[in-house]
Amino acid sequence: MSRVIVASVGYTKVGDHWDKSILDLAVEASKKALKPHPNIKPDTIIVGNMFSSQSARQEHLGALLASALNLVGTPAFKVEAACASGGVAFNVGYHLVRSGEAASVLVVGVEKMRDLDVAETSLALTMAESAEYTQFIGATFLSLNAMLARLYQETYNVTRDELSAFPVIAHQNAATAEHAQFRKAISVEDVSRSPLVSDPLRLLDCAPIGDGAAAVLLTSDKLVEEDDEVEVLSSKISTNVFSLYERDDMLTFSATKEAARKAFSEAGIGVEDVDVLEIHDAFSVTAALSVEAMGFSKPGEGAKDASAGVYSLKGRYPALTFGGLKGRGNPAGATGLYQIAELWLQLKGRGGLNQVEDCRIGLAQNIGGVDTTSVVTVLARR
Amino acid sequence: MAISYWRRRDRYYRLLGNKCTNCSSEYYPPVYICRRCGSESLVDVEMPKTGQIVTYTVLREVMAGFEGQQPLVLGIIRLDNGVKVLGQIVDTPPEALKIGSRVKMVFRKIREEGEAGQIYYGYKFTILQGKTTF
Amino acid sequence: MKMPKDVAIAGYGVYIPRYRLPAAEVSRIWRAGEEAPPTKKAVAALDEDSTTMAVEAARKAVEMAEAKELGAVFVGTESKPYAVKPTSVIVAQALAQHKVLASDLEFACKAGTEALQLIIALIGSGMIESGLAIGVDTAQGRPGDELEFTAGSAAAAYVLSKRNSKSIAIVEGASSYVSDTTDFWRRGGQKYPRHLSRFTGEPAYFHHIQSAVKNLFDEYGYKPSDFKYAIFHQPNPRFPVEVALRLGFKFEQIKPALVNPYIGNPYAANSLLGLALLLEEAAPNELLLVCSFGSGAGSDALSIRVLDGIVEKVSKVGNRVKDMLRDAVDLDYATYAKFRGKILI
């Protein structure tokens, strides 16, 4: 077994890239990731993406990117797990290097969402849920999370302002993050004043639609030698009963819980050892349920802890340090790789105004569907 | 869509799920393997048509295909056999839309493929108010 | 006609949509708000159509009849969602019935009573054991036309089977009268019907109902006082009262089933819904008269004997038709136009 290093990262800004295609974005991020190590040609290319078939009528993204990067002959394929596509693609790349099968793997997450109109994007995102029973009756991914938010608030007596804490943290950090989609802080009043999109969720509870690509070059420790290397300690995936409403306990993100348990176990760490978190804040309520499932907060207290400052940049568990899904953005299949890239920046001390002091261990949690797939990754600075 | 709808129409029209003959667990949507005991011995069974609201939302941004139907009221309903199903809640006065309200299943149009395409029917829910059922 | 003596109504179900359009709203938009009668009509919601209402009514009828199998499903309607594809097949599927003779019938507002008689004939001939007859419509009135005040939506379904101790009522006598009279019509491909206003009165409505009832009376030797209750097709509040008086009935006999002011005219469901109202008032052994009228034109006059089974069946009905009349929400004209697809998109 090799030790696996995150050798370099590359990413585009997240936003409305009207002038860039899905391949343009993927190539841009890939080149940035490959540039610091010009002598390394990846043994495998993995593309994480959720719905290129809808947004671009394009599949076969692995070979498409390999060919575009002039890496003809390189094994390449796409990995899809809804919004966890990026994290899961990373997981596969990690295991390829770890097993010794590959000495280096380029993992690229990319999504073009803006080429579809909002109603079509909504449908595309809801492919993460049942076509026959969720999509059929007109329930969107947003509506499921809204129903979850209502249940969460009712069950644990969570106030509107407490629920707004994660979006506020996200925007606070995104304001000083160069690659973030939204560079403006918001207040809890702003969240309360934003229009209802699916009550109780308001516009500012929800991660935006945007385009972007993020790439990570993974290598074995024999290929790259440097100080302060960022090593992958573990990456684990778990899945849940498919649709939210099919679960006995809708308020426990059991896929995240299990993935985190396995990731902590393999990494030989506990919750208290984590210095920086990139969690899946697709909606305010998902951020809260994610930290609860992983054990950073007790059940029902995720939003309250966020409100109390636990997850702020200077808090006990700094989260969403460059804005998370809400502030940095959520190009679905790319998000998981943005999370890795951001942890890499933090662990390498390149966080700039967003730097978390003395961080040695970082955790990324990326989900698809409403915690239907969860991938939890632990990185450490050696 | 027309064919995938046709394939499941009994499921949509009659809330037809399935039941494990080994442990009596019931499911909607139907399962391939019992989640409770692992048995593959499953038979089709209609779900009860009444239940109560577990959670709900009023969706203002609908997906493609549902243009003109916003806002959509959606809910997760716990039917009288304990099975939770997702469905639209229709014709319900706002004050009656709350967690715990009792609802019953109704047969409604889900959507149409435009003026010339097929019409898709299925189940929705509406509030039970005393003797009055709409 | 000679009616089989061993076929009876086993169950019925009525569905009326929740929404109402007050006549005042139609007047506000199309008659410069001039004084309108305090009447309303039932309006199907955006996600309802003749098929959905037929299924709702059918389910109630099947439940009341405790019917396990049906040999035929006939739906009388002039607002089929598909011009080609029977509504009856969708009703059958929703009831998990496949070994059925299924079809849709059209004869304007009398297609429901026709469906009823055809099912009776199929059972009486021994071809089937039990069957389902439905009258349903989401009646369309041209915006601004006088019919828009009354063209309403509802469904009424009847399960018929071999007569037994649980039977509700039997159609004792029936007589139909038709003539080629084009008082109200809709050409293929047209969205709205047309009519000849005052001509829909004497030569159409009155002539056909009076003829059918007279023929029924002649054939069976009935007189008005034989009947506990009677109801005639209700296109507006006045006509059924007028024709009842002409035929020698008293107002008390028709009063229980007069519903036009509350729900308007649900076309093919009209007379079957009227019958349901009477069944919910009547006692065993009483005789009821129902006479439908369908433009085009024709009338079905039916004499219906109430049986012992009515007491138990009606006592179990959660929501009677007269309760449904008032459980309603008023709409404004714009919402009604949106619901009924009258807005050009």
Coordinates of N, CA and C in Angstrom, one line a residue, chain B residues 31-122:
Chain B
V31 N -40.5 -2.6 -2.8 CA -39.1 -3.0 -2.7 C -38.8 -4.3 -3.4
Y32 N -37.6 -4.6 -3.7 CA -37.2 -5.9 -4.3 C -36.8 -6.9 -3.3
I33 N -36.3 -6.4 -2.2 CA -35.9 -7.3 -1.1 C -36.4 -6.6 0.2
C34 N -37.0 -7.3 1.1 CA -37.5 -6.7 2.4 C -36.3 -6.0 3.1
R35 N -36.5 -4.8 3.5 CA -35.4 -4.1 4.1 C -35.3 -4.5 5.6
R36 N -36.4 -5.1 6.1 CA -36.3 -5.5 7.5 C -35.7 -6.8 7.7
C37 N -36.1 -7.8 6.9 CA -35.7 -9.2 7.2 C -34.9 -9.8 6.0
G38 N -34.8 -9.1 4.9 CA -34.0 -9.6 3.8 C -34.7 -10.6 2.9
S39 N -36.0 -10.9 3.2 CA -36.7 -11.9 2.3 C -37.0 -11.3 1.0
E40 N -37.1 -12.2 0.0 CA -37.5 -11.8 -1.4 C -38.9 -12.2 -1.7
S41 N -39.6 -12.7 -0.6 CA -40.9 -13.2 -0.8 C -41.9 -12.0 -0.6
L42 N -42.2 -11.3 -1.7 CA -43.0 -10.1 -1.5 C -44.3 -10.2 -2.4
V43 N -45.4 -9.6 -1.9 CA -46.6 -9.6 -2.7 C -47.1 -8.2 -2.8
D44 N -47.8 -7.9 -4.0 CA -48.3 -6.6 -4.1 C -49.5 -6.4 -3.2
V45 N -49.6 -5.2 -2.6 CA -50.7 -4.9 -1.7 C -51.0 -3.4 -1.8
E46 N -52.3 -3.0 -1.7 CA -52.6 -1.6 -1.8 C -52.4 -1.0 -0.4
M47 N -51.8 0.2 -0.4 CA -51.6 0.9 0.9 C -53.0 1.4 1.4
P48 N -53.1 1.7 2.7 CA -54.3 2.4 3.1 C -54.3 3.8 2.5
K49 N -55.5 4.3 2.4 CA -55.7 5.6 1.6 C -55.7 6.8 2.6
T50 N -55.6 6.6 3.8 CA -55.6 7.7 4.8 C -54.3 7.7 5.6
G51 N -54.0 8.9 6.1 CA -52.8 9.0 7.0 C -52.7 10.4 7.5
Q52 N -51.5 10.7 8.0 CA -51.3 12.1 8.5 C -50.0 12.7 8.0
I53 N -50.1 14.0 8.0 CA -48.9 14.8 7.5 C -47.8 14.7 8.5
V54 N -46.6 14.3 8.0 CA -45.4 14.3 8.8 C -44.6 15.6 8.6
T55 N -44.5 16.0 7.4 CA -43.9 17.3 7.1 C -44.4 17.7 5.7
Y56 N -44.3 19.0 5.4 CA -44.8 19.5 4.2 C -44.0 20.8 3.8
T57 N -44.3 21.2 2.5 CA -43.7 22.5 2.1 C -44.5 23.0 0.9
V58 N -44.4 24.3 0.7 CA -45.1 24.9 -0.5 C -44.0 25.3 -1.4
L59 N -43.9 24.6 -2.5 CA -42.8 24.8 -3.4 C -43.1 25.8 -4.5
R60 N -42.3 26.9 -4.5 CA -42.5 28.0 -5.4 C -41.8 27.9 -6.7
E61 N -40.7 27.1 -6.7 CA -39.9 26.9 -8.0 C -40.1 25.4 -8.4
V62 N -40.9 25.3 -9.5 CA -41.2 23.9 -9.9 C -40.2 23.5 -11.0
M63 N -40.1 22.2 -11.2 CA -39.2 21.7 -12.2 C -39.8 21.7 -13.6
A64 N -39.0 21.5 -14.6 CA -39.5 21.4 -16.0 C -40.6 20.3 -16.1
G65 N -41.7 20.7 -16.8 CA -42.8 19.7 -16.9 C -44.0 20.2 -16.0
F66 N -43.7 21.0 -15.0 CA -44.7 21.4 -14.0 C -45.0 22.9 -14.1
E67 N -44.6 23.5 -15.2 CA -44.8 24.9 -15.4 C -46.3 25.2 -15.3
G68 N -46.6 26.3 -14.6 CA -48.0 26.7 -14.5 C -48.7 26.0 -13.3
Q69 N -48.0 25.1 -12.6 CA -48.6 24.4 -11.5 C -48.1 25.0 -10.1
Q70 N -47.2 26.0 -10.2 CA -46.7 26.5 -8.9 C -47.7 27.4 -8.3
P71 N -47.8 27.5 -7.0 CA -47.0 26.7 -6.0 C -47.5 25.3 -5.8
L72 N -46.6 24.4 -5.7 CA -47.0 23.0 -5.4 C -46.9 22.7 -3.9
V73 N -48.0 22.2 -3.4 CA -47.9 21.8 -2.0 C -47.5 20.3 -1.9
L74 N -46.4 20.0 -1.2 CA -45.9 18.7 -1.2 C -45.9 18.3 0.3
G75 N -46.1 17.0 0.5 CA -46.0 16.5 1.9 C -45.4 15.1 1.9
I76 N -44.9 14.7 3.1 CA -44.6 13.3 3.4 C -45.7 12.9 4.3
I77 N -46.4 11.9 3.9 CA -47.6 11.4 4.6 C -47.3 10.1 5.3
R78 N -47.6 9.9 6.6 CA -47.5 8.6 7.2 C -48.9 8.0 7.1
L79 N -49.0 7.0 6.2 CA -50.2 6.3 6.0 C -50.6 5.5 7.3
D80 N -51.8 5.1 7.4 CA -52.3 4.4 8.6 C -51.6 3.1 8.9
N81 N -50.8 2.5 7.9 CA -50.0 1.3 8.2 C -48.5 1.7 8.5
G82 N -48.3 2.9 8.7 CA -46.9 3.3 9.1 C -46.0 3.7 7.9
V83 N -46.4 3.3 6.7 CA -45.5 3.6 5.5 C -45.6 5.1 5.2
K84 N -44.5 5.7 4.9 CA -44.4 7.1 4.6 C -44.4 7.3 3.0
V85 N -45.3 8.1 2.5 CA -45.2 8.3 1.1 C -45.1 9.8 0.8
L86 N -44.6 10.1 -0.4 CA -44.4 11.5 -0.8 C -45.5 11.8 -1.7
G87 N -46.2 12.9 -1.6 CA -47.3 13.3 -2.5 C -47.6 14.7 -2.4
Q88 N -48.3 15.2 -3.5 CA -48.8 16.6 -3.4 C -50.0 16.6 -2.5
I89 N -50.2 17.7 -1.9 CA -51.4 17.9 -1.0 C -52.2 19.0 -1.7
V90 N -53.5 18.7 -2.1 CA -54.3 19.7 -2.9 C -55.5 20.1 -2.2
D91 N -56.1 21.2 -2.7 CA -57.3 21.8 -2.3 C -57.4 21.9 -0.8
T92 N -56.3 22.3 -0.2 CA -56.3 22.4 1.3 C -56.2 23.8 1.7
P93 N -57.1 24.2 2.6 CA -56.9 25.6 3.1 C -55.6 25.7 3.9
P94 N -54.9 26.8 3.8 CA -53.6 27.0 4.4 C -53.6 26.7 5.9
E95 N -54.7 27.1 6.6 CA -54.8 26.8 8.1 C -54.9 25.4 8.4
A96 N -55.3 24.5 7.5 CA -55.4 23.1 7.7 C -54.1 22.4 7.4
L97 N -53.2 23.1 6.7 CA -51.9 22.5 6.3 C -51.0 22.5 7.5
K98 N -51.0 21.4 8.3 CA -50.0 21.4 9.4 C -49.6 20.0 9.7
I99 N -48.5 19.8 10.4 CA -48.0 18.5 10.8 C -49.1 17.9 11.7
G100 N -49.4 16.7 11.3 CA -50.4 15.9 12.1 C -51.8 15.9 11.5
S101 N -52.1 16.8 10.5 CA -53.4 16.9 9.9 C -53.7 15.5 9.2
R102 N -54.9 15.1 9.3 CA -55.2 13.8 8.6 C -55.6 14.1 7.2
V103 N -55.1 13.2 6.3 CA -55.4 13.4 4.9 C -55.9 12.1 4.3
K104 N -56.5 12.2 3.1 CA -56.8 11.0 2.3 C -56.4 11.1 0.9
M105 N -56.2 10.0 0.3 CA -55.7 9.9 -1.1 C -56.8 10.3 -2.1
V106 N -56.4 11.1 -3.1 CA -57.4 11.3 -4.2 C -56.7 11.1 -5.6
F107 N -57.5 10.9 -6.6 CA -57.0 10.6 -7.9 C -57.0 11.8 -8.7
R108 N -55.8 12.3 -9.2 CA -55.8 13.5 -9.9 C -54.8 13.4 -11.1
K109 N -54.9 14.5 -11.9 CA -53.9 14.6 -13.0 C -52.5 15.1 -12.4
I110 N -51.5 14.4 -12.8 CA -50.1 14.9 -12.4 C -49.6 15.9 -13.4
R111 N -49.6 15.6 -14.6 CA -49.2 16.6 -15.7 C -49.6 16.0 -17.0
E112 N -49.5 16.9 -18.0 CA -49.7 16.5 -19.4 C -48.5 16.8 -20.2
E113 N -48.3 16.0 -21.3 CA -47.2 16.3 -22.2 C -47.8 17.3 -23.3
G114 N -48.0 18.5 -22.8 CA -48.6 19.5 -23.7 C -50.0 19.2 -24.2
E115 N -50.4 19.9 -25.2 CA -51.8 19.8 -25.7 C -52.1 18.5 -26.4
A116 N -51.0 18.0 -27.0 CA -51.2 16.8 -27.9 C -50.7 15.5 -27.3
G117 N -49.9 15.6 -26.2 CA -49.3 14.4 -25.7 C -50.2 13.7 -24.7
Q118 N -49.7 12.8 -23.9 CA -50.5 12.0 -23.0 C -50.7 12.7 -21.7
I119 N -51.7 12.3 -21.0 CA -52.1 12.8 -19.7 C -51.6 11.8 -18.6
Y120 N -50.9 12.3 -17.6 CA -50.4 11.4 -16.6 C -51.2 11.6 -15.3
Y121 N -51.9 10.5 -14.8 CA -52.7 10.6 -13.6 C -51.9 9.9 -12.5
G122 N -52.4 10.2 -11.3 CA -51.7 9.5 -10.1 C -52.4 10.0 -8.8

